Tab-separated table of N, CA and C in Angstrom:
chain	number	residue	atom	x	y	z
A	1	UNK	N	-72.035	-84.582	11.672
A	1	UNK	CA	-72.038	-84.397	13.111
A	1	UNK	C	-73.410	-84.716	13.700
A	2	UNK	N	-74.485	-85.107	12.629
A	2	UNK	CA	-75.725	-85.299	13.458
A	2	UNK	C	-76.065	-86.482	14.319
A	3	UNK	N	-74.898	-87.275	14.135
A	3	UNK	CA	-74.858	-89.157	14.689
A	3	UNK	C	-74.574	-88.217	16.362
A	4	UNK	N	-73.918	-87.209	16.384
A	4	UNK	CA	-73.305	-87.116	17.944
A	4	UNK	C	-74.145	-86.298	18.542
A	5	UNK	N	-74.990	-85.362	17.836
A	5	UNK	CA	-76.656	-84.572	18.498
A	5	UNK	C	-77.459	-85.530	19.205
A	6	UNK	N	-77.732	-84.753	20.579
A	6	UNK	CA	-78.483	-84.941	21.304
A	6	UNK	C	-80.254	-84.959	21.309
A	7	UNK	N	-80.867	-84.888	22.026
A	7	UNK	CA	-82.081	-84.178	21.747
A	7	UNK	C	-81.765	-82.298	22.946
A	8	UNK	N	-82.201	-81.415	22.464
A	8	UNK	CA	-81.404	-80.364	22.633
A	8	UNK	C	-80.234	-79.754	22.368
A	9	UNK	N	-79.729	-80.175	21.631
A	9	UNK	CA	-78.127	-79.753	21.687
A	9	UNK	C	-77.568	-80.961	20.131
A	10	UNK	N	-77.736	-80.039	19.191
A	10	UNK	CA	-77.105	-80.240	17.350
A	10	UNK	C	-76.141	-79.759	17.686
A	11	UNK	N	-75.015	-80.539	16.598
A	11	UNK	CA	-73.907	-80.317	16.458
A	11	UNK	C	-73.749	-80.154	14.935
A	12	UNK	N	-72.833	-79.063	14.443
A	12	UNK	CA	-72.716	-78.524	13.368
A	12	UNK	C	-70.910	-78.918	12.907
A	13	UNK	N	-71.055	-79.546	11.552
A	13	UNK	CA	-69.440	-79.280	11.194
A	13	UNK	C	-69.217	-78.021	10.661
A	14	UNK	N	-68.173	-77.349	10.417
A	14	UNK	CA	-67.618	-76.248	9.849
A	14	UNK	C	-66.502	-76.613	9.494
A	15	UNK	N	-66.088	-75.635	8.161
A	15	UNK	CA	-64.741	-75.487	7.831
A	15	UNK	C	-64.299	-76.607	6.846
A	16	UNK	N	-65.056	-77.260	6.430
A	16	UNK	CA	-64.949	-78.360	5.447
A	16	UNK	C	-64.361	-77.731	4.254
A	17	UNK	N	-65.024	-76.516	4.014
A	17	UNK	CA	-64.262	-75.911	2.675
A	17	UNK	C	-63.045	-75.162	2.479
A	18	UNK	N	-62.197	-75.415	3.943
A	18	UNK	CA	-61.192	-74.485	3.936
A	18	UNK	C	-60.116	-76.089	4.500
A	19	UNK	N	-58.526	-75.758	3.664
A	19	UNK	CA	-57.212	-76.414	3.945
A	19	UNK	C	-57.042	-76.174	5.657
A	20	UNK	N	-56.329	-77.255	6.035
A	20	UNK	CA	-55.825	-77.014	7.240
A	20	UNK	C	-54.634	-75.881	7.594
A	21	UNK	N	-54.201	-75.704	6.326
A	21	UNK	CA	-53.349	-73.889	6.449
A	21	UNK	C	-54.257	-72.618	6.621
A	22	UNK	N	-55.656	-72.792	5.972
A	22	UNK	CA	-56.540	-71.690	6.086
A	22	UNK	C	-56.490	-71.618	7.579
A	23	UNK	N	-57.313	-72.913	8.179
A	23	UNK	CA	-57.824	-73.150	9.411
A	23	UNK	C	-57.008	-72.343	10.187
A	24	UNK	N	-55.669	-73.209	9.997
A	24	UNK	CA	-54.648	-72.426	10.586
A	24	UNK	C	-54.577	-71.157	11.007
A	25	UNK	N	-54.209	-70.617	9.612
A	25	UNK	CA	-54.297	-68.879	10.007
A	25	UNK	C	-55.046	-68.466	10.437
A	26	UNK	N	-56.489	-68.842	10.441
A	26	UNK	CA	-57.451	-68.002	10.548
A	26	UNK	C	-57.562	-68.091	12.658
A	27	UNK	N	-56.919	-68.923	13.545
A	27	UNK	CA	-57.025	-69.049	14.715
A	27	UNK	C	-55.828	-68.184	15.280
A	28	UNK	N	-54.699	-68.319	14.528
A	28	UNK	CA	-53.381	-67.154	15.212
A	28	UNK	C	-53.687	-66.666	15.877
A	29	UNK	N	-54.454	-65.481	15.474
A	29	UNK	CA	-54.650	-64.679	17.056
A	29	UNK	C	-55.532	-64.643	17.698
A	30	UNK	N	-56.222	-65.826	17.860
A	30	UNK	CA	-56.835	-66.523	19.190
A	30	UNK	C	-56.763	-66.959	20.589
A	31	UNK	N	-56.407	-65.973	21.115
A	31	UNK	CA	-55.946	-66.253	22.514
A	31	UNK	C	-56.546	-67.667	23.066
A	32	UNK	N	-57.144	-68.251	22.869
A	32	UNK	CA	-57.792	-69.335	23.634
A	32	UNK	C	-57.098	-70.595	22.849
A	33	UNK	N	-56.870	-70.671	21.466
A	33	UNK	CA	-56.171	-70.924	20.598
A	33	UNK	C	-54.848	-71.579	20.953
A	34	UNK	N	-54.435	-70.219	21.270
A	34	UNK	CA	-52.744	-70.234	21.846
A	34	UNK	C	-52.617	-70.533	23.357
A	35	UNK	N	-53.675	-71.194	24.205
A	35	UNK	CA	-53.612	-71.768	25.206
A	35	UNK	C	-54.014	-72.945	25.135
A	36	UNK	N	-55.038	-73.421	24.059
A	36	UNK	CA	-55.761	-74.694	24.409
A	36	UNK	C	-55.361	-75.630	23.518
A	37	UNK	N	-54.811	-75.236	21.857
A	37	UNK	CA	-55.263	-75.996	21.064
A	37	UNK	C	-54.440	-77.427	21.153
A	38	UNK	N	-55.017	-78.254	20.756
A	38	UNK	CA	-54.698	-79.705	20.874
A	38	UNK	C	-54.916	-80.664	19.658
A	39	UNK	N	-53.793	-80.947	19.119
A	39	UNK	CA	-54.027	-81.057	17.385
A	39	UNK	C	-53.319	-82.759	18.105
A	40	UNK	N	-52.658	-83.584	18.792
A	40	UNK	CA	-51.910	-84.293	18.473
A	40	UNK	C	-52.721	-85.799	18.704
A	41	UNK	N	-51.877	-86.779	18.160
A	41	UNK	CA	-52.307	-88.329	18.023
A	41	UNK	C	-52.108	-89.289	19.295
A	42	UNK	N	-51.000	-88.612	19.639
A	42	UNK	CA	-50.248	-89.957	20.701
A	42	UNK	C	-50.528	-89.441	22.103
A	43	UNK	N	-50.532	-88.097	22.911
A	43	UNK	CA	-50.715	-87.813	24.213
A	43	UNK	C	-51.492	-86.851	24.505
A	44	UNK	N	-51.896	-86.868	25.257
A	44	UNK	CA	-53.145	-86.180	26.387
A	44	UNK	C	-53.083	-84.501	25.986
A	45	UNK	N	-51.173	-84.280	25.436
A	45	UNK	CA	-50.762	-83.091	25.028
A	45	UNK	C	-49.999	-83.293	24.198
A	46	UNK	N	-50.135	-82.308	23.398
A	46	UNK	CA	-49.110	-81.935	22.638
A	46	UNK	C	-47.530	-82.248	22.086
A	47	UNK	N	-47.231	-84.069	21.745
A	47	UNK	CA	-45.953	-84.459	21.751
A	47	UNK	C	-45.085	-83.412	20.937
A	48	UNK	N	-45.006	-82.675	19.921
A	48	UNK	CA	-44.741	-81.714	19.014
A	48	UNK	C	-43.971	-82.916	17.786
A	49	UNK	N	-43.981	-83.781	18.092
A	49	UNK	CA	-43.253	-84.946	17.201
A	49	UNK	C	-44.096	-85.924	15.768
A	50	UNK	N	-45.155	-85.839	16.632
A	50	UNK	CA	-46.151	-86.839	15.518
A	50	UNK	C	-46.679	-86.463	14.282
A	51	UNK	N	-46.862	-86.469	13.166
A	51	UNK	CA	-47.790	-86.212	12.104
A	51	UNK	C	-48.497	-84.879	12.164
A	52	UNK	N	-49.366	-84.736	12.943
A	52	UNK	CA	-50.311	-83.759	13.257
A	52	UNK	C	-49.481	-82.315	13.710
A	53	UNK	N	-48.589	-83.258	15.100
A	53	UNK	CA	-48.017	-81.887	15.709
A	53	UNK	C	-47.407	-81.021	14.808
A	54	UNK	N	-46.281	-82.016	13.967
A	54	UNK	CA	-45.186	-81.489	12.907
A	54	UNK	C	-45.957	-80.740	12.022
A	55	UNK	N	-47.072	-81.220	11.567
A	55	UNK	CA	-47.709	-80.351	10.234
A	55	UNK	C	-48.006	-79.020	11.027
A	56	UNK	N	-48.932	-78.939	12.098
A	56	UNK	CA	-49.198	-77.770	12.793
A	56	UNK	C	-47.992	-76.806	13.478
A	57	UNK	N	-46.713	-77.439	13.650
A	57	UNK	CA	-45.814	-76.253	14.101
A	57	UNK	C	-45.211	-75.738	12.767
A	58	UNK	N	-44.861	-76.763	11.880
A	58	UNK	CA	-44.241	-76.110	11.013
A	58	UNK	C	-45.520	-74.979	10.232
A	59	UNK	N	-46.722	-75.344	10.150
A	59	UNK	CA	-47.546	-74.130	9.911
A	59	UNK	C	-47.390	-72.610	10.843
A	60	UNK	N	-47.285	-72.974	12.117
A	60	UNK	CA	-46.981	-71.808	12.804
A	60	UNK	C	-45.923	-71.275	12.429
A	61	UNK	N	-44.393	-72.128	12.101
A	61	UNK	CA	-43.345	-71.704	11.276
A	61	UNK	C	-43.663	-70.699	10.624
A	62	UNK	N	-43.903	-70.798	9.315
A	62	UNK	CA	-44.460	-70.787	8.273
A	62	UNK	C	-44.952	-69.016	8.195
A	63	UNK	N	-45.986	-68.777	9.645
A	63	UNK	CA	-46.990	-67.675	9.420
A	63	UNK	C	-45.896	-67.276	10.459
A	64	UNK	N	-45.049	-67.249	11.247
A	64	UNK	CA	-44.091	-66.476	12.203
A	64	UNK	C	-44.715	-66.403	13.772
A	65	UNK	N	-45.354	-67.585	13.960
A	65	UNK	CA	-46.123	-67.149	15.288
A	65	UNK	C	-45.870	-68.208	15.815
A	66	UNK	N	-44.625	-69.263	15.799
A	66	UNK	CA	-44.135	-70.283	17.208
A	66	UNK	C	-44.749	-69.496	18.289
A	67	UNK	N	-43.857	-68.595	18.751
A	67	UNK	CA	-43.693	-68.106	20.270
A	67	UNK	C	-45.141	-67.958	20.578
A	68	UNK	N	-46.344	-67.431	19.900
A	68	UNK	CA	-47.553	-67.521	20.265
A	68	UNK	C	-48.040	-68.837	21.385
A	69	UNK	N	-47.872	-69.708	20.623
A	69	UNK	CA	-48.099	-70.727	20.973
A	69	UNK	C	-47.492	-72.023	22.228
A	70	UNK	N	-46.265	-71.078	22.101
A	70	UNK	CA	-45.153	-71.562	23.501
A	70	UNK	C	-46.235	-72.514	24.510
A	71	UNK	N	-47.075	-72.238	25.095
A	71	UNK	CA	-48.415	-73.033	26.173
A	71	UNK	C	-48.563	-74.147	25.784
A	72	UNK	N	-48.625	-74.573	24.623
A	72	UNK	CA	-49.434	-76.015	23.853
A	72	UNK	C	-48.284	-76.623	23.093
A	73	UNK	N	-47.003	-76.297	22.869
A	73	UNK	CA	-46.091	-76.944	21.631
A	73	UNK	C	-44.650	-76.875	22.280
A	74	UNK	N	-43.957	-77.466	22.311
A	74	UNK	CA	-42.286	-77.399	22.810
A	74	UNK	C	-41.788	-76.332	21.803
A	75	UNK	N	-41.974	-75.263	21.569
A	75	UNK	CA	-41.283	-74.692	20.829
A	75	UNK	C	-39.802	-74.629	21.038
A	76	UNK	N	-39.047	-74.422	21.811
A	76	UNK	CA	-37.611	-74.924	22.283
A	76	UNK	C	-37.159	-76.102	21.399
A	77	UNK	N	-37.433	-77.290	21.557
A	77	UNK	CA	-37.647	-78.334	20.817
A	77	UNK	C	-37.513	-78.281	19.127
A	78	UNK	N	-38.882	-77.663	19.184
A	78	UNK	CA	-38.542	-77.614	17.506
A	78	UNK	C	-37.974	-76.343	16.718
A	79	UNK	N	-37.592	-75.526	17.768
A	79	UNK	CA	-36.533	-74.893	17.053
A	79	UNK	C	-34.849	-74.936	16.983
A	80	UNK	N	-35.330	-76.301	18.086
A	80	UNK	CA	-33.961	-76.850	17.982
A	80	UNK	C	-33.685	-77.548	16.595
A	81	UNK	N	-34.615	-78.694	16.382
A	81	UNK	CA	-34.851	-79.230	15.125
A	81	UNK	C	-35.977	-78.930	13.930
A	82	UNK	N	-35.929	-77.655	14.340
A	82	UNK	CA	-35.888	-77.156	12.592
A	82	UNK	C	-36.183	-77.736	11.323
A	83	UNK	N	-34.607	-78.049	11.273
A	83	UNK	CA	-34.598	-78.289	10.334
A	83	UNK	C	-34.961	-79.986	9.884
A	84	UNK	N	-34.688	-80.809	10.687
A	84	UNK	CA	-35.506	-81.958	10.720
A	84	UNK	C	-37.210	-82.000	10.539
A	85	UNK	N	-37.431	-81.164	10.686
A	85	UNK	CA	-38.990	-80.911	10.454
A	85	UNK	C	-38.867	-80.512	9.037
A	86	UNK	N	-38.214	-79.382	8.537
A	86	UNK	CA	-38.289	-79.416	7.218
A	86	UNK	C	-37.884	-80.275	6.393
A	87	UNK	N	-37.267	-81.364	6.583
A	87	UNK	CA	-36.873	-82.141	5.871
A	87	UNK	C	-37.973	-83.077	5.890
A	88	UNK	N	-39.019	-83.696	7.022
A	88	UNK	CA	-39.762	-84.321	7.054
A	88	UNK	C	-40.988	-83.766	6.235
A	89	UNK	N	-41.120	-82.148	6.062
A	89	UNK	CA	-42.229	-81.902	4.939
A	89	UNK	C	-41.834	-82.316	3.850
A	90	UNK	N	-40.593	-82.068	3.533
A	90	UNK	CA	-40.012	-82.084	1.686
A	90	UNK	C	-40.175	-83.413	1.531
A	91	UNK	N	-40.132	-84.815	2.300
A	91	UNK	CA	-40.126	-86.208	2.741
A	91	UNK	C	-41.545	-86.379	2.056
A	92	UNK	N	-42.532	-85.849	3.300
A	92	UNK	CA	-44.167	-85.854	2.797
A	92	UNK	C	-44.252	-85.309	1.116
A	93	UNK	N	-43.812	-84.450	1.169
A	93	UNK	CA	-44.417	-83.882	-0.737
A	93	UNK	C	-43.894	-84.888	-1.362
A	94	UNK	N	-42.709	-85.748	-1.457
A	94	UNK	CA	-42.256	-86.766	-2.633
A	94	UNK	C	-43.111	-87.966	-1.841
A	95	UNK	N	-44.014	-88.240	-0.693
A	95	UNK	CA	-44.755	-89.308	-1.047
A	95	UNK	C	-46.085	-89.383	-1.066
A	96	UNK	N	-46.002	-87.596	-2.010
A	96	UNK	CA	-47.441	-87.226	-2.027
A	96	UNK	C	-48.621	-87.381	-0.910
A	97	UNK	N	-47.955	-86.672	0.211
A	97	UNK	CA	-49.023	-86.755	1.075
A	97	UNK	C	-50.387	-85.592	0.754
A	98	UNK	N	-51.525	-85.583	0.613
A	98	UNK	CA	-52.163	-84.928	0.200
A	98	UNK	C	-52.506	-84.030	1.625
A	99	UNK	N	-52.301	-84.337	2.854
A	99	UNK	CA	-52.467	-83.578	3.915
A	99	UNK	C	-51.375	-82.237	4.235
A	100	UNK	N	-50.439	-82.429	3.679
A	100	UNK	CA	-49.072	-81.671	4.096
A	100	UNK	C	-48.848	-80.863	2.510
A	101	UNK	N	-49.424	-80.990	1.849
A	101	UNK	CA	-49.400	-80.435	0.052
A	101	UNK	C	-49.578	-78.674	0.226
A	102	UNK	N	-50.568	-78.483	1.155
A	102	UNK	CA	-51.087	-76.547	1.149
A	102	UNK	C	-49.870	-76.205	1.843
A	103	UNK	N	-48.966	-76.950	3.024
A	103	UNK	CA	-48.225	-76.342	3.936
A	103	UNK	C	-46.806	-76.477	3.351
A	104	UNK	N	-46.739	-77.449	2.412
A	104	UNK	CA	-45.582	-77.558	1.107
A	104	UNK	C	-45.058	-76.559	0.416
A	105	UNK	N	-46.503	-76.121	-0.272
A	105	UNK	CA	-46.357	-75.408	-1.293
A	105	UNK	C	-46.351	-74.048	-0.729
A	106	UNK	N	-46.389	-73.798	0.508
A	106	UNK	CA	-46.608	-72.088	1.065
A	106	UNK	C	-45.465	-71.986	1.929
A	107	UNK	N	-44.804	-72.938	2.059
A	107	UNK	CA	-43.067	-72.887	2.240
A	107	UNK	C	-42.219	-73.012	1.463
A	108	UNK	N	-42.198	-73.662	0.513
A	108	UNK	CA	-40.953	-73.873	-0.675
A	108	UNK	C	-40.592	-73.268	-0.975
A	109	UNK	N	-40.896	-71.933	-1.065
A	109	UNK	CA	-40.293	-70.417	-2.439
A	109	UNK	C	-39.445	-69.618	-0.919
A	110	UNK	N	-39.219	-69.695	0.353
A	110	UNK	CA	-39.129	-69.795	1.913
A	110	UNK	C	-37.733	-69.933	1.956
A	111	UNK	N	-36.910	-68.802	2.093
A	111	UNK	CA	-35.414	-68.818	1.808
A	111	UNK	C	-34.645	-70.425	2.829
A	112	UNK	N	-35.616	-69.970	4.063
A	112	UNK	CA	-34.892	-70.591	5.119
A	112	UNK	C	-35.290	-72.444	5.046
A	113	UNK	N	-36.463	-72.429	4.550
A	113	UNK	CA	-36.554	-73.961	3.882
A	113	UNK	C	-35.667	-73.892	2.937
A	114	UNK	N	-35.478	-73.481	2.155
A	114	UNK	CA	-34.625	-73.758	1.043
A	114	UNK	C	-32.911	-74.168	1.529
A	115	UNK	N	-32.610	-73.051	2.232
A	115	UNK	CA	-31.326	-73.034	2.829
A	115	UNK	C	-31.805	-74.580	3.959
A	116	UNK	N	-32.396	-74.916	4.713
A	116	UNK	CA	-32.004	-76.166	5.513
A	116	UNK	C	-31.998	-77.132	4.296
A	117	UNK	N	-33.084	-77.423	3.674
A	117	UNK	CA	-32.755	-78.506	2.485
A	117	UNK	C	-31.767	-78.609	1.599
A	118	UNK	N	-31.137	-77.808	1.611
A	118	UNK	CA	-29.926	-77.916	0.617
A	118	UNK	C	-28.916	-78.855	0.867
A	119	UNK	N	-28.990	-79.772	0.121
A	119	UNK	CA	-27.736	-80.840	0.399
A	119	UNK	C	-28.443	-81.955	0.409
A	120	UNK	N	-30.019	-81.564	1.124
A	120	UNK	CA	-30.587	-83.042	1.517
A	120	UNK	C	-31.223	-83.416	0.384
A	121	UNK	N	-32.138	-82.237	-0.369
A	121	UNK	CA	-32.744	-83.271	-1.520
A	121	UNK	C	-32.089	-83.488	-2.556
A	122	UNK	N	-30.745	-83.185	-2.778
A	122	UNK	CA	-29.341	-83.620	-3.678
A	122	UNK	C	-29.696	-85.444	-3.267
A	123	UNK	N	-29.225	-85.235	-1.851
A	123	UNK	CA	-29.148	-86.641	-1.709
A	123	UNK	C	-30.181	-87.586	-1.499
A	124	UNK	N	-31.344	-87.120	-1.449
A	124	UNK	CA	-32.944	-88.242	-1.544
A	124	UNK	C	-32.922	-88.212	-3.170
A	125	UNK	N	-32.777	-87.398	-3.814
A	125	UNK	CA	-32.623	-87.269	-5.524
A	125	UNK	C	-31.627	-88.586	-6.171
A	126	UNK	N	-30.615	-88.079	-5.453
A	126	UNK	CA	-29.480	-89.582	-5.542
A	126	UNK	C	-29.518	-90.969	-5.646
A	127	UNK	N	-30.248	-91.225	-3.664
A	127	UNK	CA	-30.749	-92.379	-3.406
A	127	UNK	C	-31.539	-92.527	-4.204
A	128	UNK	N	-32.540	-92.441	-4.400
A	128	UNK	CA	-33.889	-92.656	-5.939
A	128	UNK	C	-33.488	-93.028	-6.981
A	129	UNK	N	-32.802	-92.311	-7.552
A	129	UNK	CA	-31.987	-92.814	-8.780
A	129	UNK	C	-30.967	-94.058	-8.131
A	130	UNK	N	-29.688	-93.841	-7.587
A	130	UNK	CA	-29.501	-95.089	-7.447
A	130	UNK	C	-30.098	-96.529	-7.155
A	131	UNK	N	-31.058	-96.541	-6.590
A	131	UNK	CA	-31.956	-97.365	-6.559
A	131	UNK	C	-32.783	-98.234	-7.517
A	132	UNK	N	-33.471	-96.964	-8.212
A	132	UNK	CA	-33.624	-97.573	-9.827
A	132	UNK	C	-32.729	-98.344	-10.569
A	133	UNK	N	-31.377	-97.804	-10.570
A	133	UNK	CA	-30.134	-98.132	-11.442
A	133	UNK	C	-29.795	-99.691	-10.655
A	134	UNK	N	-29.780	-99.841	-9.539
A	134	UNK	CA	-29.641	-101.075	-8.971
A	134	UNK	C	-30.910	-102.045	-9.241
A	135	UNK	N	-31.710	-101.553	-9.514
A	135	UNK	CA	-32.719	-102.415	-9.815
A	135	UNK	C	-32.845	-103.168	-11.075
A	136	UNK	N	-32.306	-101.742	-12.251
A	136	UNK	CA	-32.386	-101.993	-13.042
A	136	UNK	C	-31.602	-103.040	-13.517
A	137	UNK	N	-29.981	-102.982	-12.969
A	137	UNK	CA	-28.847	-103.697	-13.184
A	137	UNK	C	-28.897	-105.446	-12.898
A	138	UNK	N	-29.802	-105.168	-11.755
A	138	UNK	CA	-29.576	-106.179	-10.861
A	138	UNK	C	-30.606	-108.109	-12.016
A	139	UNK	N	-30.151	-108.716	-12.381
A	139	UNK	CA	-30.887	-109.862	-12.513
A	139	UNK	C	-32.236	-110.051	-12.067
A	140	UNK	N	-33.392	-110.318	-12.537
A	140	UNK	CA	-34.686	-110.610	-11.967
A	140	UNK	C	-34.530	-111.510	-10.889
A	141	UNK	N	-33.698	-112.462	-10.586
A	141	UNK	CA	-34.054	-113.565	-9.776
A	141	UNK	C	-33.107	-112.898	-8.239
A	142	UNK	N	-32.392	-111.833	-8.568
A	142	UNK	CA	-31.907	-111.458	-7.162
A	142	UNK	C	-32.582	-110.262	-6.484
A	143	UNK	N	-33.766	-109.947	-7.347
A	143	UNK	CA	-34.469	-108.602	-6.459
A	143	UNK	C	-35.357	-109.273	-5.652
């Protein structure tokens, strides 16, 4: 952060040694937090759709504090789709995203992740394997 210091006025990083789930928790009950925060890629606010947003609501998921946050996130929205969000983490862990790995692993054992995924990673398990098997089958000169 010292490229962006002024003369008067250093700027300090923090938090380098903590996951973005630590981070997470550790702002919950931050009132300023739960009015201001602004995690997203694509708009001025809060799309609740992109990369960033998804990892950060489903973290709020996660610790039970959506409604906190109602000011900054469509919660309506994504508790409409839910479960599309969970499917998009279980998505991230099989392509090893190393950003979404702490918020993976502190949902999975998570009755209600478990119960939306059911059925779906039967069938990403499936597709994978079939895929291979078509590959395998298939002649070199037609892949």
């Amino acid at each position: 952060m010292q490229c962006f210091s002024i003369p008067g006025l250093t700027l300090y990083s923090d938090g380098g040694n903590k996951t973005r789930l630590e981070k997470t928790k550790e702002i919950l009950n931050f009132t300023p937090a739960q009015k201001y925060l602004y995690v997203c890629l694509k708009k001025s606010n809060n799309c609740s759709v992109c990369s960033k947003c998804k990892r950060t609501l489903v973290t709020l998921d996660l610790f039970q504090c959506l409604d906190d946050f109602s000011d900054v996130f469509d919660i309506d929205y994504y508790k409409k789709h839910r479960n599309q969000y969970y499917r998009w983490l279980y998505l991230q862990h099989l392509k090893k995203d190393d950003l979404n790995e702490p918020v993976y692993f502190a949902f999975k054992n998570e009755k209600r992740f478990k119960k939306a995924l059911f059925g779906f990673s039967l069938f990403i398990y499936l597709k994978f394997k079939l895929k291979k098997l078509i590959i395998y089958l298939l002649p070199e000169k037609c892949q």
